[in-house]
Each structure stands twice: as C-alpha cells, then as structure tokens.
PDB file of C-alpha atoms in Angstrom:
ATOM      1  CA  SER P  23     120.161  25.292-119.404  1.00  0.00           C
ATOM      2  CA  PRO P  24     121.068  28.354-122.301  1.00  0.00           C
ATOM      3  CA  GLN P  25     117.426  28.529-123.006  1.00  0.00           C
ATOM      4  CA  GLY P  26     115.783  28.994-119.656  1.00  0.00           C
ATOM      5  CA  ARG P  27     118.820  31.844-119.343  1.00  0.00           C
ATOM      6  CA  SER P  28     117.542  33.278-122.632  1.00  0.00           C
ATOM      7  CA  LYS P  29     113.676  33.945-121.285  1.00  0.00           C
ATOM      8  CA  LYS P  30     115.248  35.129-117.977  1.00  0.00           C
ATOM      9  CA  THR P  31     117.043  37.914-119.477  1.00  0.00           C
ATOM     10  CA  SER P  32     114.457  38.483-121.493  1.00  0.00           C
ATOM     11  CA  ARG P  33     112.051  38.892-118.968  1.00  0.00           C
ATOM     12  CA  LYS P  34     114.541  40.887-117.246  1.00  0.00           C
ATOM     13  CA  HIS P  35     114.692  43.290-120.093  1.00  0.00           C
ATOM     14  CA  GLN P  36     111.188  43.493-120.690  1.00  0.00           C
ATOM     15  CA  ARG P  37     111.108  44.833-117.071  1.00  0.00           C
ATOM     16  CA  PHE P  38     113.639  47.058-117.686  1.00  0.00           C
ATOM     17  CA  MET P  39     112.234  48.376-120.933  1.00  0.00           C
ATOM     18  CA  GLU P  40     108.611  48.827-118.950  1.00  0.00           C
ATOM     19  CA  ARG P  41     110.524  51.133-115.947  1.00  0.00           C
ATOM     20  CA  ARG P  42     112.694  52.975-118.978  1.00  0.00           C
ATOM     21  CA  ALA P  43     108.975  54.034-120.696  1.00  0.00           C
ATOM     22  CA  LEU P  44     107.310  54.974-117.193  1.00  0.00           C
ATOM     23  CA  LEU P  45     110.448  57.017-116.238  1.00  0.00           C
ATOM     24  CA  GLU P  46     110.672  58.812-119.160  1.00  0.00           C
ATOM     25  CA  GLN P  47     106.625  59.265-119.410  1.00  0.00           C
ATOM     26  CA  LYS P  48     107.178  61.177-115.623  1.00  0.00           C
ATOM     27  CA  GLY P  49     109.656  63.381-117.377  1.00  0.00           C
ATOM     28  CA  LEU P  50     112.697  61.801-114.985  1.00  0.00           C
ATOM     29  CA  LEU P  51     114.381  60.166-117.789  1.00  0.00           C
ATOM     30  CA  ILE P  52     115.551  62.075-121.063  1.00  0.00           C
ATOM     31  CA  PRO P  53     114.255  59.876-124.085  1.00  0.00           C
ATOM     32  CA  ARG P  54     116.684  58.305-126.240  1.00  0.00           C
ATOM     33  CA  GLY P  55     116.260  60.034-129.101  1.00  0.00           C
ATOM     34  CA  ARG P  56     117.120  63.622-127.748  1.00  0.00           C
ATOM     35  CA  LEU P  57     120.172  62.294-126.742  1.00  0.00           C
ATOM     36  CA  GLY P  58     123.733  63.770-127.943  1.00  0.00           C
ATOM     37  CA  SER P  59     124.590  60.909-129.422  1.00  0.00           C
ATOM     38  CA  GLN P  60     123.244  59.906-132.981  1.00  0.00           C
ATOM     39  CA  THR P  61     122.663  56.228-135.002  1.00  0.00           C
ATOM     40  CA  PRO P  62     125.035  56.037-137.245  1.00  0.00           C
ATOM     41  CA  VAL P  63     123.748  55.355-140.856  1.00  0.00           C
ATOM     42  CA  GLU P  64     124.749  52.686-143.199  1.00  0.00           C
ATOM     43  CA  GLY P  65     125.393  52.762-146.783  1.00  0.00           C
ATOM     44  CA  SER P  66     123.939  55.522-149.385  1.00  0.00           C
ATOM     45  CA  GLU P  67     121.916  57.346-146.103  1.00  0.00           C
ATOM     46  CA  ALA P  68     125.390  58.115-144.677  1.00  0.00           C
ATOM     47  CA  HIS P  69     124.951  61.408-147.360  1.00  0.00           C
ATOM     48  CA  ALA P  70     123.189  64.438-145.608  1.00  0.00           C
ATOM     49  CA  THR P  71     119.473  64.205-146.420  1.00  0.00           C
ATOM     50  CA  LEU P  72     117.409  67.218-145.584  1.00  0.00           C
ATOM     51  CA  THR P  73     113.914  66.534-144.388  1.00  0.00           C
ATOM     52  CA  LYS P  74     111.585  69.481-144.919  1.00  0.00           C
ATOM     53  CA  ALA P  75     109.485  70.415-140.999  1.00  0.00           C
ATOM     54  CA  ASN P  76     107.074  73.143-140.854  1.00  0.00           C
ATOM     55  CA  GLY P  77     108.142  74.505-144.145  1.00  0.00           C
ATOM     56  CA  THR P  78     112.060  74.874-143.200  1.00  0.00           C
ATOM     57  CA  ALA P  79     114.396  72.098-144.636  1.00  0.00           C
ATOM     58  CA  ALA P  80     115.846  70.320-141.376  1.00  0.00           C
ATOM     59  CA  LEU P  81     119.277  68.577-141.912  1.00  0.00           C
ATOM     60  CA  ARG P  82     118.942  64.736-140.156  1.00  0.00           C
ATOM     61  CA  CYS P  83     122.711  63.744-140.625  1.00  0.00           C
ATOM     62  CA  GLY P  84     126.238  64.167-142.317  1.00  0.00           C
ATOM     63  CA  LYS P  85     127.640  67.480-142.541  1.00  0.00           C
ATOM     64  CA  ALA P  86     126.379  70.879-142.120  1.00  0.00           C
ATOM     65  CA  PRO P  87     125.967  72.655-145.842  1.00  0.00           C
ATOM     66  CA  LYS P  88     128.377  75.843-145.913  1.00  0.00           C
ATOM     67  CA  THR P  89     126.387  78.853-145.709  1.00  0.00           C
ATOM     68  CA  LYS P  90     126.537  80.649-148.566  1.00  0.00           C
ATOM     69  CA  ARG P  91     127.995  84.846-147.675  1.00  0.00           C
ATOM     70  CA  VAL P  92     124.478  86.781-148.615  1.00  0.00           C
ATOM     71  CA  VAL P  93     124.472  90.718-149.056  1.00  0.00           C
ATOM     72  CA  SER P  94     122.245  92.053-146.617  1.00  0.00           C
ATOM     73  CA  ALA P  95     119.120  93.704-148.737  1.00  0.00           C
ATOM     74  CA  SER P  96     118.239  96.345-145.922  1.00  0.00           C
ATOM     75  CA  LEU P  97     119.117  99.615-145.595  1.00  0.00           C
ATOM     76  CA  SER P  98     117.597 102.212-143.261  1.00  0.00           C
ATOM     77  CA  PRO P  99     115.702 105.135-144.586  1.00  0.00           C
ATOM     78  CA  SER P 100     118.420 107.238-143.770  1.00  0.00           C
ATOM     79  CA  ALA P 101     121.493 105.306-145.357  1.00  0.00           C
ATOM     80  CA  SER P 102     124.380 107.437-145.857  1.00  0.00           C
ATOM     81  CA  PRO P 103     126.360 107.743-149.097  1.00  0.00           C
ATOM     82  CA  ASP P 104     129.474 105.764-147.601  1.00  0.00           C
ATOM     83  CA  SER P 105     126.972 102.930-146.495  1.00  0.00           C
ATOM     84  CA  ILE P 106     125.623 102.899-150.185  1.00  0.00           C
ATOM     85  CA  ALA P 107     128.848 102.959-151.743  1.00  0.00           C
ATOM     86  CA  ARG P 108     129.937 100.023-149.425  1.00  0.00           C
ATOM     87  CA  HIS P 109     127.433  97.963-150.674  1.00  0.00           C
ATOM     88  CA  HIS P 110     128.179  99.059-154.374  1.00  0.00           C
ATOM     89  CA  SER P 111     131.695  98.423-153.919  1.00  0.00           C
ATOM     90  CA  MET P 112     131.183  95.122-152.557  1.00  0.00           C
ATOM     91  CA  LEU P 113     129.232  93.669-155.346  1.00  0.00           C
ATOM     92  CA  LEU P 114     131.398  95.549-157.852  1.00  0.00           C
ATOM     93  CA  SER P 115     134.500  93.033-156.463  1.00  0.00           C
ATOM     94  CA  GLN P 116     132.302  90.361-157.204  1.00  0.00           C
ATOM     95  CA  GLY P 117     131.743  91.096-160.685  1.00  0.00           C
ATOM     96  CA  ASN P 118     132.824  92.560-164.239  1.00  0.00           C
ATOM     97  CA  GLY P 119     130.871  96.056-163.445  1.00  0.00           C
ATOM     98  CA  GLY P 120     128.967  95.425-166.609  1.00  0.00           C
ATOM     99  CA  THR P 121     125.283  96.702-166.877  1.00  0.00           C
ATOM    100  CA  LYS P 122     124.246  93.275-165.307  1.00  0.00           C
ATOM    101  CA  LYS P 123     125.900  94.155-161.972  1.00  0.00           C
ATOM    102  CA  VAL P 124     124.388  97.426-161.921  1.00  0.00           C
ATOM    103  CA  ARG P 125     120.831  96.200-161.610  1.00  0.00           C
ATOM    104  CA  THR P 126     121.848  93.638-159.172  1.00  0.00           C
ATOM    105  CA  SER P 127     123.273  96.416-157.155  1.00  0.00           C
ATOM    106  CA  SER P 128     120.321  98.765-157.335  1.00  0.00           C
ATOM    107  CA  LEU P 129     118.105  95.707-156.317  1.00  0.00           C
ATOM    108  CA  VAL P 130     120.362  95.002-153.273  1.00  0.00           C
ATOM    109  CA  LEU P 131     119.870  98.748-152.802  1.00  0.00           C
ATOM    110  CA  ARG P 132     116.230  98.705-152.453  1.00  0.00           C
ATOM    111  CA  PRO P 133     115.142 100.470-155.306  1.00  0.00           C
ATOM    112  CA  GLY P 134     112.225 101.813-154.126  1.00  0.00           C
ATOM    113  CA  LYS P 135     114.472 104.370-152.626  1.00  0.00           C
ATOM    114  CA  TYR P 136     115.224 106.074-155.888  1.00  0.00           C
ATOM    115  CA  VAL P 137     112.790 108.623-158.037  1.00  0.00           C
ATOM    116  CA  ALA P 138     113.785 110.712-160.998  1.00  0.00           C
ATOM    117  CA  ILE P 139     112.159 114.314-161.955  1.00  0.00           C
ATOM    118  CA  ASP P 140     111.514 116.723-164.544  1.00  0.00           C
ATOM    119  CA  CYS P 141     109.127 119.615-164.150  1.00  0.00           C
ATOM    120  CA  GLU P 142     108.073 121.567-166.797  1.00  0.00           C
ATOM    121  CA  MET P 143     107.754 125.460-166.613  1.00  0.00           C
ATOM    122  CA  VAL P 144     105.747 128.567-167.986  1.00  0.00           C
ATOM    123  CA  GLY P 145     106.341 132.068-168.142  1.00  0.00           C
ATOM    124  CA  THR P 146     104.794 134.581-165.303  1.00  0.00           C
ATOM    125  CA  GLY P 147     105.445 138.003-164.141  1.00  0.00           C
ATOM    126  CA  PRO P 148     106.657 140.854-166.197  1.00  0.00           C
ATOM    127  CA  GLN P 149     107.040 139.958-169.463  1.00  0.00           C
ATOM    128  CA  GLY P 150     106.496 136.157-168.838  1.00  0.00           C
ATOM    129  CA  ARG P 151     110.220 135.844-167.474  1.00  0.00           C
ATOM    130  CA  LEU P 152     109.452 134.852-164.127  1.00  0.00           C
ATOM    131  CA  SER P 153     109.526 130.654-164.491  1.00  0.00           C
ATOM    132  CA  GLU P 154     106.493 128.628-162.870  1.00  0.00           C
ATOM    133  CA  LEU P 155     105.732 125.286-162.381  1.00  0.00           C
ATOM    134  CA  ALA P 156     103.156 123.846-164.869  1.00  0.00           C
ATOM    135  CA  ARG P 157     104.050 120.261-165.149  1.00  0.00           C
ATOM    136  CA  CYS P 158     105.877 117.561-162.720  1.00  0.00           C
ATOM    137  CA  SER P 159     106.234 113.949-163.607  1.00  0.00           C
ATOM    138  CA  VAL P 160     107.751 111.509-161.014  1.00  0.00           C
ATOM    139  CA  VAL P 161     109.401 108.259-161.981  1.00  0.00           C
ATOM    140  CA  ASN P 162     110.588 105.326-160.019  1.00  0.00           C
ATOM    141  CA  TYR P 163     113.885 103.375-160.689  1.00  0.00           C
ATOM    142  CA  ASP P 164     112.322 100.795-163.714  1.00  0.00           C
ATOM    143  CA  GLY P 165     110.582 104.214-165.362  1.00  0.00           C
ATOM    144  CA  ASP P 166     107.140 103.398-164.169  1.00  0.00           C
ATOM    145  CA  VAL P 167     105.644 107.027-164.101  1.00  0.00           C
ATOM    146  CA  ILE P 168     104.265 107.500-160.091  1.00  0.00           C
ATOM    147  CA  TYR P 169     103.178 111.044-160.586  1.00  0.00           C
ATOM    148  CA  ASP P 170     101.993 112.981-163.268  1.00  0.00           C
ATOM    149  CA  LYS P 171      99.895 116.041-163.258  1.00  0.00           C
ATOM    150  CA  TYR P 172      99.489 119.803-164.863  1.00  0.00           C
ATOM    151  CA  VAL P 173      99.967 122.564-162.139  1.00  0.00           C
ATOM    152  CA  GLN P 174      98.133 125.959-162.167  1.00  0.00           C
ATOM    153  CA  PRO P 175     100.726 128.388-161.367  1.00  0.00           C
ATOM    154  CA  GLU P 176     100.220 131.309-158.694  1.00  0.00           C
ATOM    155  CA  LEU P 177     100.378 134.248-160.852  1.00  0.00           C
ATOM    156  CA  PRO P 178      98.896 134.671-163.983  1.00  0.00           C
ATOM    157  CA  ILE P 179     100.508 132.961-167.205  1.00  0.00           C
ATOM    158  CA  VAL P 180     102.017 135.274-169.802  1.00  0.00           C
ATOM    159  CA  ASP P 181     103.822 132.862-172.042  1.00  0.00           C
ATOM    160  CA  TYR P 182     102.815 129.460-171.981  1.00  0.00           C
ATOM    161  CA  ARG P 183     106.536 128.336-174.256  1.00  0.00           C
ATOM    162  CA  THR P 184     104.628 125.380-175.981  1.00  0.00           C
ATOM    163  CA  ARG P 185     107.365 124.960-177.912  1.00  0.00           C
ATOM    164  CA  TRP P 186     110.004 123.573-174.840  1.00  0.00           C
ATOM    165  CA  SER P 187     107.282 123.141-172.152  1.00  0.00           C
ATOM    166  CA  GLY P 188     104.630 121.300-174.480  1.00  0.00           C
ATOM    167  CA  ILE P 189     101.718 123.461-172.279  1.00  0.00           C
ATOM    168  CA  THR P 190      98.978 125.173-173.851  1.00  0.00           C
ATOM    169  CA  LYS P 191      96.205 126.782-172.265  1.00  0.00           C
ATOM    170  CA  HIS P 192      93.663 123.324-172.987  1.00  0.00           C
ATOM    171  CA  HIS P 193      96.171 121.651-170.208  1.00  0.00           C
ATOM    172  CA  MET P 194      95.126 123.945-167.625  1.00  0.00           C
ATOM    173  CA  LYS P 195      92.096 123.192-167.337  1.00  0.00           C
ATOM    174  CA  SER P 196      92.623 120.095-165.764  1.00  0.00           C
ATOM    175  CA  ALA P 197      95.637 121.425-163.238  1.00  0.00           C
ATOM    176  CA  ILE P 198      95.642 121.414-159.660  1.00  0.00           C
ATOM    177  CA  PRO P 199      96.573 124.292-157.473  1.00  0.00           C
ATOM    178  CA  PHE P 200     100.393 125.079-157.014  1.00  0.00           C
ATOM    179  CA  LYS P 201     100.360 124.561-153.065  1.00  0.00           C
ATOM    180  CA  VAL P 202      98.183 121.036-153.307  1.00  0.00           C
ATOM    181  CA  ALA P 203     100.743 119.623-155.851  1.00  0.00           C
ATOM    182  CA  GLN P 204     103.748 121.034-154.010  1.00  0.00           C
ATOM    183  CA  ALA P 205     102.488 118.672-151.076  1.00  0.00           C
ATOM    184  CA  GLU P 206     101.924 115.713-152.909  1.00  0.00           C
ATOM    185  CA  ILE P 207     105.388 115.724-154.388  1.00  0.00           C
ATOM    186  CA  LEU P 208     107.306 116.572-151.704  1.00  0.00           C
ATOM    187  CA  LYS P 209     105.451 113.680-150.084  1.00  0.00           C
ATOM    188  CA  ILE P 210     106.958 111.598-152.817  1.00  0.00           C
ATOM    189  CA  LEU P 211     110.418 113.111-152.428  1.00  0.00           C
ATOM    190  CA  LYS P 212     110.792 112.424-148.924  1.00  0.00           C
ATOM    191  CA  ASP P 213     113.564 110.031-147.851  1.00  0.00           C
ATOM    192  CA  LYS P 214     114.514 109.132-151.550  1.00  0.00           C
ATOM    193  CA  ILE P 215     117.238 109.408-153.921  1.00  0.00           C
ATOM    194  CA  VAL P 216     116.144 112.083-156.574  1.00  0.00           C
ATOM    195  CA  VAL P 217     117.720 112.004-160.123  1.00  0.00           C
ATOM    196  CA  GLY P 218     117.347 114.832-162.746  1.00  0.00           C
ATOM    197  CA  HIS P 219     118.875 116.890-165.396  1.00  0.00           C
ATOM    198  CA  ALA P 220     119.889 119.956-164.027  1.00  0.00           C
ATOM    199  CA  ILE P 221     117.742 119.671-161.257  1.00  0.00           C
ATOM    200  CA  HIS P 222     118.231 122.544-159.454  1.00  0.00           C
ATOM    201  CA  ASN P 223     115.721 124.371-161.657  1.00  0.00           C
ATOM    202  CA  ASP P 224     113.304 121.587-160.897  1.00  0.00           C
ATOM    203  CA  PHE P 225     113.855 122.355-157.042  1.00  0.00           C
ATOM    204  CA  GLN P 226     113.576 125.978-157.858  1.00  0.00           C
ATOM    205  CA  ALA P 227     110.255 125.515-159.412  1.00  0.00           C
ATOM    206  CA  LEU P 228     109.192 123.528-156.660  1.00  0.00           C
ATOM    207  CA  LYS P 229     110.278 126.075-154.491  1.00  0.00           C
ATOM    208  CA  TYR P 230     111.954 123.357-152.400  1.00  0.00           C
ATOM    209  CA  PHE P 231     115.844 122.489-151.379  1.00  0.00           C
ATOM    210  CA  HIS P 232     117.070 118.432-151.629  1.00  0.00           C
ATOM    211  CA  PRO P 233     119.670 117.590-149.170  1.00  0.00           C
ATOM    212  CA  LYS P 234     122.695 117.388-151.348  1.00  0.00           C
ATOM    213  CA  ASP P 235     123.475 114.103-150.613  1.00  0.00           C
ATOM    214  CA  ARG P 236     120.260 112.254-151.641  1.00  0.00           C
ATOM    215  CA  THR P 237     120.515 114.214-155.203  1.00  0.00           C
ATOM    216  CA  ARG P 238     121.682 112.873-158.389  1.00  0.00           C
ATOM    217  CA  ASP P 239     121.965 115.519-161.758  1.00  0.00           C
ATOM    218  CA  THR P 240     123.607 113.949-164.292  1.00  0.00           C
ATOM    219  CA  SER P 241     124.255 117.144-165.760  1.00  0.00           C
ATOM    220  CA  GLN P 242     127.231 117.323-163.289  1.00  0.00           C
ATOM    221  CA  ILE P 243     128.508 113.853-163.356  1.00  0.00           C
ATOM    222  CA  PRO P 244     131.976 113.404-165.211  1.00  0.00           C
ATOM    223  CA  VAL P 245     131.720 109.768-165.527  1.00  0.00           C
ATOM    224  CA  LEU P 246     128.628 110.544-168.033  1.00  0.00           C
ATOM    225  CA  LYS P 247     130.279 112.943-169.733  1.00  0.00           C
ATOM    226  CA  GLN P 248     133.995 110.895-170.111  1.00  0.00           C
ATOM    227  CA  ARG P 249     131.873 108.294-171.627  1.00  0.00           C
ATOM    228  CA  ALA P 250     130.217 110.586-173.820  1.00  0.00           C
ATOM    229  CA  GLY P 251     133.892 111.631-175.061  1.00  0.00           C
ATOM    230  CA  LEU P 252     133.177 115.573-173.728  1.00  0.00           C
ATOM    231  CA  PRO P 253     135.308 117.170-171.434  1.00  0.00           C
ATOM    232  CA  ILE P 254     134.345 117.058-167.681  1.00  0.00           C
ATOM    233  CA  ARG P 255     133.523 120.754-167.211  1.00  0.00           C
ATOM    234  CA  ALA P 256     131.157 121.067-170.322  1.00  0.00           C
ATOM    235  CA  THR P 257     127.634 121.743-170.183  1.00  0.00           C
ATOM    236  CA  VAL P 258     125.567 119.056-171.897  1.00  0.00           C
ATOM    237  CA  SER P 259     122.365 118.712-172.451  1.00  0.00           C
ATOM    238  CA  LEU P 260     119.998 115.270-171.654  1.00  0.00           C
ATOM    239  CA  LYS P 261     119.032 115.321-175.671  1.00  0.00           C
ATOM    240  CA  ASN P 262     123.048 115.007-176.611  1.00  0.00           C
ATOM    241  CA  LEU P 263     123.524 112.490-173.656  1.00  0.00           C
ATOM    242  CA  ALA P 264     120.658 109.985-174.754  1.00  0.00           C
ATOM    243  CA  ARG P 265     121.448 110.537-177.971  1.00  0.00           C
ATOM    244  CA  GLN P 266     125.320 109.663-177.419  1.00  0.00           C
ATOM    245  CA  LEU P 267     124.932 106.877-174.546  1.00  0.00           C
ATOM    246  CA  LEU P 268     121.726 105.329-174.472  1.00  0.00           C
ATOM    247  CA  HIS P 269     121.394 105.951-178.559  1.00  0.00           C
ATOM    248  CA  LYS P 270     117.992 107.652-178.073  1.00  0.00           C
ATOM    249  CA  LYS P 271     115.930 110.571-179.423  1.00  0.00           C
ATOM    250  CA  ILE P 272     114.231 112.693-176.957  1.00  0.00           C
ATOM    251  CA  GLN P 273     112.646 116.287-177.498  1.00  0.00           C
ATOM    252  CA  VAL P 274     111.694 116.201-181.533  1.00  0.00           C
ATOM    253  CA  GLY P 275     109.336 117.919-182.979  1.00  0.00           C
ATOM    254  CA  CYS P 276     107.422 121.490-181.923  1.00  0.00           C
ATOM    255  CA  LYS P 277     104.956 119.942-179.699  1.00  0.00           C
ATOM    256  CA  GLY P 278     107.407 120.056-176.682  1.00  0.00           C
ATOM    257  CA  HIS P 279     109.039 118.333-174.341  1.00  0.00           C
ATOM    258  CA  SER P 280     107.723 115.629-172.071  1.00  0.00           C
ATOM    259  CA  SER P 281     108.568 115.726-168.558  1.00  0.00           C
ATOM    260  CA  VAL P 282     107.662 111.569-168.077  1.00  0.00           C
ATOM    261  CA  GLU P 283     110.638 111.131-171.253  1.00  0.00           C
ATOM    262  CA  ASP P 284     113.055 113.490-169.589  1.00  0.00           C
ATOM    263  CA  ALA P 285     112.442 112.041-166.073  1.00  0.00           C
ATOM    264  CA  GLN P 286     112.763 108.313-167.500  1.00  0.00           C
ATOM    265  CA  THR P 287     115.615 109.492-169.400  1.00  0.00           C
ATOM    266  CA  ALA P 288     117.959 110.948-166.462  1.00  0.00           C
ATOM    267  CA  MET P 289     116.593 107.323-164.653  1.00  0.00           C
ATOM    268  CA  GLU P 290     118.219 105.380-167.701  1.00  0.00           C
ATOM    269  CA  LEU P 291     121.708 107.457-167.419  1.00  0.00           C
ATOM    270  CA  TYR P 292     121.926 107.152-163.724  1.00  0.00           C
ATOM    271  CA  ARG P 293     121.735 103.558-163.361  1.00  0.00           C
ATOM    272  CA  LEU P 294     124.443 103.484-166.748  1.00  0.00           C
ATOM    273  CA  VAL P 295     126.885 104.326-164.169  1.00  0.00           C
ATOM    274  CA  GLU P 296     125.513 104.057-160.990  1.00  0.00           C
ATOM    275  CA  VAL P 297     128.082 101.684-159.477  1.00  0.00           C
ATOM    276  CA  GLN P 298     131.133 104.048-160.378  1.00  0.00           C
ATOM    277  CA  TRP P 299     129.264 107.288-159.705  1.00  0.00           C
ATOM    278  CA  GLU P 300     128.067 106.211-155.973  1.00  0.00           C
ATOM    279  CA  LYS P 301     131.771 104.820-155.047  1.00  0.00           C
ATOM    280  CA  GLU P 302     133.199 108.338-156.056  1.00  0.00           C
ATOM    281  CA  LEU P 303     130.489 110.495-154.401  1.00  0.00           C
ATOM    282  CA  ALA P 304     131.282 108.152-151.220  1.00  0.00           C
ATOM    283  CA  HIS P 305     134.404 109.959-151.228  1.00  0.00           C
ATOM    284  CA  SER P 306     133.660 113.519-152.062  1.00  0.00           C
ATOM    285  CA  LEU P 307     130.917 114.267-149.867  1.00  0.00           C
ATOM    286  CA  PRO P 308     131.551 114.737-146.360  1.00  0.00           C
ATOM    287  CA  PRO P 309     130.564 112.098-143.536  1.00  0.00           C
ATOM    288  CA  ARG P 310     127.415 112.834-141.606  1.00  0.00           C
ATOM    289  CA  PRO P 311     127.282 113.736-137.974  1.00  0.00           C
ATOM    290  CA  PRO P 312     127.360 110.487-135.977  1.00  0.00           C
ATOM    291  CA  SER P 313     123.314 109.666-134.780  1.00  0.00           C
ATOM    292  CA  PRO P 314     122.365 110.452-130.865  1.00  0.00           C
ATOM    293  CA  VAL P 315     121.654 106.907-130.092  1.00  0.00           C
ATOM    294  CA  THR P 316     125.315 105.762-131.611  1.00  0.00           C
ATOM    295  CA  ASP P 317     126.734 108.689-129.973  1.00  0.00           C
ATOM    296  CA  PRO P 318     129.310 106.983-127.446  1.00  0.00           C
ATOM    297  CA  THR P 319     129.313 110.404-125.553  1.00  0.00           C
ATOM    298  CA  ALA P 320     125.177 110.614-125.314  1.00  0.00           C
ATOM    299  CA  ASP P 321     125.091 107.628-122.595  1.00  0.00           C
ATOM    300  CA  SER P 322     122.613 108.567-120.517  1.00  0.00           C
ATOM    301  CA  SER P 323     124.650 106.489-117.795  1.00  0.00           C
ATOM    302  CA  ARG P 324     127.288 109.336-117.703  1.00  0.00           C
ATOM    303  CA  TYR P 325     124.470 111.692-116.337  1.00  0.00           C
ATOM    304  CA  MET P 326     124.273 109.912-112.912  1.00  0.00           C
ATOM    305  CA  ASP P 327     127.226 111.374-111.635  1.00  0.00           C
ATOM    306  CA  ASP P 328     126.954 113.817-109.045  1.00  0.00           C
ATOM    307  CA  GLN P 329     128.659 116.558-111.844  1.00  0.00           C
ATOM    308  CA  TYR P 330     125.099 116.766-113.726  1.00  0.00           C
ATOM    309  CA  TRP P 331     123.063 116.932-110.213  1.00  0.00           C
ATOM    310  CA  PRO P 332     122.257 120.566-108.952  1.00  0.00           C
ATOM    311  CA  ILE P 333     123.732 121.213-105.877  1.00  0.00           C
ATOM    312  CA  ASP P 334     120.882 122.391-103.910  1.00  0.00           C
ATOM    313  CA  LEU P 335     119.327 118.958-105.213  1.00  0.00           C
ATOM    314  CA  MET P 336     122.076 117.053-103.730  1.00  0.00           C
ATOM    315  CA  ALA P 337     121.617 119.343-100.463  1.00  0.00           C
ATOM    316  CA  SER P 338     118.304 118.363-100.022  1.00  0.00           C
ATOM    317  CA  SER P 339     118.397 114.813-100.354  1.00  0.00           C
ATOM    318  CA  LEU P 340     121.101 114.298 -97.719  1.00  0.00           C
TER     319      LEU P 340
END
C-alpha cells in the first residue's frame, strides 16, 4: 500500500542520513553546507545581506559589492618627488584643486614627513658680523611646535640683534650648547621634507646641508609670487607673502621676530600651493638613481656565470 511504501522510504531515508552523517564525521564526505552550490533565497532575502563575523563583514548571498578605488596612504621614507607628484596629480584630477583638496592630498602623503623650520641668529666675531644660531623652532604639518630651544653660540655674542632676532641676554641663561642643539635638530630633519623661507640661511646656521629634492623654500616658489601678483624673479619677504596671501601680520613691533611664528607661516604658505608646487617640482628635479634592490643589473644570479669566478679557483675545482 502507499502508506507501507512511505514508511519503507522513510526508514530507508533515515538510514541514508545516518550513514551520511557518519561519513561526514570521519571526514570521508564533504558536508552539504560547504559545497559550491548555494541555496536560493526567496523574497526580500534575495538581496545581498552582510553578517558580522570576527569583526569583518562577510557576504552571505547576492551580488558582490563593487570595490572602491582607494589611494594608498603609504609612501616609503625615501619616496621620490616623482612619487609625491603622482599622488598629488591623482588627487588633483579627482577634485577642483581647492584648499580642501590640498589638505586631503597631504593626509594621503603622510603629513608626518613634513616639517617647517626657522632660526634666529645673533652676531659673533669681529664687529658681530658673523651670524650664529641662537634659537631654532620646528613645527609639524599642522603648525604644532615640536622643537623650540635657545642655543648658545660657539663664539662670544657681540651683537644680540634683538630688533630682528628677539634674542636678549636673559634668553641665553636657558640656552643649550650648539652641538647638542645641532644633534637634536638634525635628528628631527632626517628623512623629512623641510619647509622654510630663505631656508639656506637656516641650514647655514645649523652647519648642515639638506637634500635639495627634500627642501621647500617659500622664497623661491614662482606659484606663490604669481598669486601675490609679483614678478617671478622678485625677492619677496615672508612678511609680505603672509600679508598678501594669508591676510595675517607677522614680524610687527620692536621685540623682534618669532621663529615659531615664521615657521608656522612658511608651512601655511607651502600648504596653500602644495599640489601645484609638487607637480612642478617633479618635472624640474632630476630623477633619483635606481635602488640597488630594484636595479635589474644587480641580479645576483648573474654572478654565477664563469666570467665572474677567479681562474685559479676554477682550476682547483676541476
């Protein structure tokens, strides 16, 4: 009868399922849930649903989401100007190149690699004509002070130049030796892109030379002069650039300059034209020589050839 056949089929199916479970337990059969086919989902569940698993979103069913193109945020410490410009150009092509886009581009380019520096000098030597470091300030990309110390020159001070330097005899009581300051400052500048105004004077006071491709001198950038309506070859002061482009007054009064304020202003000017400046620098600076690691001629397998082995060593091995 149909009822008998149903019971017989049910018992047969039950034995089949028990046998299947035993084979799966022994690892001789792949569980149905791990097969390539997926069980269709009906109704509103046919849409893609995401489940949280171990803190990551896993796709259960439906169409795979489209991956968004993300610009890599990692540049090696030795990134060349060409690499920097490519990042800037990509970001510039995605937006209008305004101030907001400039700030975004620098975040992608690791702003920790940018610092701005300014030094104040006093007069030493005959009639105080020799300039020596008396204060140095370094700020980060956001203008926050990361170094600001008074420095004791190696020669006796003849002229404090207070009207311009802001340095007085009182400041020298807390000053540190030049060699100590030099070591601390150069440690900060290492592998950094350094911004400054007439920055060669600062490097001269530090008795230091920074790589040209990692130096950004706001007194030499044509883009800033063009924005200020000045001739490209004109000599322009930081004070004038700040007034015309940033609408801020610096170096006012008779108490001298503030190296912190000057360094922050130089960084602001750099950020104002950052994208365009980096793009132009990439075309003007010569390319760096290839790294030994990436140089195809430095393949170690080439040195297994006979021509690279000494003749006497080859003879002794025969």
